[in-house]
GROMACS .gro file of C-alpha atoms in nm:
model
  141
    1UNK     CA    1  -1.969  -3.695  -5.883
    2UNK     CA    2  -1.733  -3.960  -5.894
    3UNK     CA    3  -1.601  -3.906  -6.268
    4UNK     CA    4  -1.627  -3.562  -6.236
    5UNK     CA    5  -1.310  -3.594  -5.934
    6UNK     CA    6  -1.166  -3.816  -6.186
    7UNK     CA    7  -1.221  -4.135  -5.940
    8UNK     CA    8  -1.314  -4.481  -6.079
    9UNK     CA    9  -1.582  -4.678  -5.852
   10UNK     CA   10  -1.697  -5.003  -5.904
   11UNK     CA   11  -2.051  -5.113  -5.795
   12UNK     CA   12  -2.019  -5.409  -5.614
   13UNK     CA   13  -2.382  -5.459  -5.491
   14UNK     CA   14  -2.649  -5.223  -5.435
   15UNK     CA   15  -2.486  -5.143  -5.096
   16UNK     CA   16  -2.097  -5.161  -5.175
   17UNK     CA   17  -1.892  -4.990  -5.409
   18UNK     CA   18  -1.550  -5.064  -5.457
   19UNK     CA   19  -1.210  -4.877  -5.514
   20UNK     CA   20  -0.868  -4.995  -5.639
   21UNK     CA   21  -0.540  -4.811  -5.471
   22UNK     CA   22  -0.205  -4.893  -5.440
   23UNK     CA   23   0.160  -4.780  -5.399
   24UNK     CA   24   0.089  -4.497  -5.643
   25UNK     CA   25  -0.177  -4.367  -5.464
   26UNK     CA   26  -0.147  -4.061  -5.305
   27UNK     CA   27  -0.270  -3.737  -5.113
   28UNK     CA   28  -0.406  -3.589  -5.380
   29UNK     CA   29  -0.623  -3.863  -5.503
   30UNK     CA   30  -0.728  -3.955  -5.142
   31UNK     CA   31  -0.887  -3.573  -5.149
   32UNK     CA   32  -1.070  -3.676  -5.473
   33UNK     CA   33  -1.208  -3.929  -5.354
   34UNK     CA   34  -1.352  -3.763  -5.058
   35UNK     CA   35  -1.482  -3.470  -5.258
   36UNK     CA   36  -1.671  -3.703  -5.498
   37UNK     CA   37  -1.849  -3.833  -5.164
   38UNK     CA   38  -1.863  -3.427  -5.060
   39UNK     CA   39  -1.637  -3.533  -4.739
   40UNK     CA   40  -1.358  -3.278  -4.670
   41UNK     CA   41  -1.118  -3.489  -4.487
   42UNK     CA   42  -0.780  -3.376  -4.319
   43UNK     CA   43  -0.585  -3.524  -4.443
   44UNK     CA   44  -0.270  -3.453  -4.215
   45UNK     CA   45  -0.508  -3.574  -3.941
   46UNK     CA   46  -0.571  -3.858  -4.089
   47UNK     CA   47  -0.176  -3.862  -4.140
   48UNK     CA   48  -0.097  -3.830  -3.744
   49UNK     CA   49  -0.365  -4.087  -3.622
   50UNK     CA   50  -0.260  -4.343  -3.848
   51UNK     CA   51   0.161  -4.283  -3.849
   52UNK     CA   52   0.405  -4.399  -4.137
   53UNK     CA   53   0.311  -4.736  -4.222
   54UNK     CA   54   0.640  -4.744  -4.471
   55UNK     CA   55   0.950  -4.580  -4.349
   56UNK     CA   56   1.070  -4.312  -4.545
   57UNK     CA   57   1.381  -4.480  -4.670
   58UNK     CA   58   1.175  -4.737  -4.832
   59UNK     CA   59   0.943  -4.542  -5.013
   60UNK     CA   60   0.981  -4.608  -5.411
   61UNK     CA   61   1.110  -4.281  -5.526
   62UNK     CA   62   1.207  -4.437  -5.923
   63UNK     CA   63   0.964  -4.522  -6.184
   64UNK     CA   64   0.821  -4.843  -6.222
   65UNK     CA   65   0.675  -5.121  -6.526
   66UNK     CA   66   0.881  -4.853  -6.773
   67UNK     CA   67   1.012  -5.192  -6.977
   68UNK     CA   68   0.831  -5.200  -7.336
   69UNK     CA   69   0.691  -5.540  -7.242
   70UNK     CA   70   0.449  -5.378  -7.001
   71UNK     CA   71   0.360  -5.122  -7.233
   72UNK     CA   72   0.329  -5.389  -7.576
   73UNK     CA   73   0.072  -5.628  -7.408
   74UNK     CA   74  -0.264  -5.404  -7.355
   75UNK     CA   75  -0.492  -5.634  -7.170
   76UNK     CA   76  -0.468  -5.878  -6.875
   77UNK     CA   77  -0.522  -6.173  -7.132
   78UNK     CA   78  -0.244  -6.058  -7.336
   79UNK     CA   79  -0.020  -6.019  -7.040
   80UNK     CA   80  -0.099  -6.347  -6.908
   81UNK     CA   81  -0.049  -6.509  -7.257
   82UNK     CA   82   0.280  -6.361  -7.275
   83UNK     CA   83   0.403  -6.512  -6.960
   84UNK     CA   84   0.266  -6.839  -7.055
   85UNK     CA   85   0.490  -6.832  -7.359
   86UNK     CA   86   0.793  -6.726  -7.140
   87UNK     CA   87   0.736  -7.038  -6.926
   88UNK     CA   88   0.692  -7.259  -7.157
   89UNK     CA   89   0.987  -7.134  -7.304
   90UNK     CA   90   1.168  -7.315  -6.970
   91UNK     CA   91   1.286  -7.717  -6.997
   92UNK     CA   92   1.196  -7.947  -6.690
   93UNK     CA   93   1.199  -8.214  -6.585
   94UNK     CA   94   0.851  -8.327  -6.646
   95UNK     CA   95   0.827  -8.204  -7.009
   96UNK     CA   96   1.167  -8.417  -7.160
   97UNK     CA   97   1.514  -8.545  -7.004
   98UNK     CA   98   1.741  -8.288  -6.892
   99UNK     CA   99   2.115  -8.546  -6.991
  100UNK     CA  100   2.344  -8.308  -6.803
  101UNK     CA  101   2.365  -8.075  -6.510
  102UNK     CA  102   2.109  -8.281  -6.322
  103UNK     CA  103   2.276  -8.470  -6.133
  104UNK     CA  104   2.084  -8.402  -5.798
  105UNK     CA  105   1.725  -8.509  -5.963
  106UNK     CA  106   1.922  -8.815  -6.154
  107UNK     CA  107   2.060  -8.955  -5.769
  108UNK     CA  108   1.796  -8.894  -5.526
  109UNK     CA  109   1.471  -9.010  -5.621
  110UNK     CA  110   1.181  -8.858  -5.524
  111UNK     CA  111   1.097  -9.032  -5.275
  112UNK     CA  112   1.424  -9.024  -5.084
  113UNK     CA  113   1.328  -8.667  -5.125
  114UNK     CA  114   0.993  -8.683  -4.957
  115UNK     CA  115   1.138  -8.609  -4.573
  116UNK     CA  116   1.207  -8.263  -4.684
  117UNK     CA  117   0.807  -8.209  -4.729
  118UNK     CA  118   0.709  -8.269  -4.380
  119UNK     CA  119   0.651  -8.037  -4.162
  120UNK     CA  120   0.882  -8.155  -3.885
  121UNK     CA  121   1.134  -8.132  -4.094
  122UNK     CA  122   1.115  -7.824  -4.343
  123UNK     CA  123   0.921  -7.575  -4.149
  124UNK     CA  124   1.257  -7.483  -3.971
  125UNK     CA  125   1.257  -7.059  -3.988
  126UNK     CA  126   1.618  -6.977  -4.183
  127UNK     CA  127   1.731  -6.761  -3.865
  128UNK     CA  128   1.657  -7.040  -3.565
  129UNK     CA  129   1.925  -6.997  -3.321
  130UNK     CA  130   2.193  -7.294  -3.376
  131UNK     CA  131   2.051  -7.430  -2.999
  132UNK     CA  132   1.748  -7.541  -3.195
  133UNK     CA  133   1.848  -7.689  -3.480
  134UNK     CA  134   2.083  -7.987  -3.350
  135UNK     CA  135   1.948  -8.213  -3.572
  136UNK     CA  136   1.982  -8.012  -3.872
  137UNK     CA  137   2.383  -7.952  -3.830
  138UNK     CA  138   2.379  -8.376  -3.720
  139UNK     CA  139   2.216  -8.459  -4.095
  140UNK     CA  140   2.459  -8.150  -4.211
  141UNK     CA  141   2.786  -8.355  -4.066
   0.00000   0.00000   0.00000
């Protein structure tokens, strides 16, 4: 009944089947769904019990993955192989020297560096008020 709404299911166990949405799902497919499980559903019920859990205004109303690169690489493999290439396509540190532009790595060491890790000292949220972070505009000065 499933196919025949056009729906995709994935048997997960004997009990449990699965089904992938996202942002692209909508009301339409929703009501699929519930007729291949012969459910009629209201959907604008459904709508005014649950509210807008994404405001209007920042609802996606352009297309999306319209580049040729999502479109040239078919499979999960071959997307994932083209990434790889794109980052190893990018110099650091810990493949060669980097001679210029690097002056921040070349003067502090890495362990001079190892404060910033702890959690007393980086887990500071960007928009503390200035009363709590005295000690932050002290090492600032």
């Amino acid at each position: 009944a499933a196919r025949e709404q056009g729906v995709n299911l994935h048997r997960v166990d004997a009990d449990t089947l699965s089904l992938a949405c996202d942002e692209t799902t909508d009301r339409a497919r929703l009501a699929a769904v519930w007729a291949a499980f012969g459910v009629t559903a209201d959907i604008e019920a459904l709508d005014a019990s649950t509210g807008d859990a994404l405001p209007e205004a920042l609802r996606r109303t352009s297309t999306y993955l319209t580049h040729p690169v999502f479109h040239a690489h078919r499979s999960e493999t071959a997307m994932l192989r083209y990434l790889r290439s794109l980052s190893d396509k990018d110099y650091a540190l810990d493949r060669g020297m980097i001679p210029l532009g690097s002056c921040t790595m070349k003067l502090n060491a890495t362990t001079e560096m190892e404060p910033v890790t702890w959690p007393e000292f980086g887990s500071l949220h960007p928009f503390v008020p200035v009363s709590q972070a005295q000690g932050y505009l002290e090492l600032i000065r």
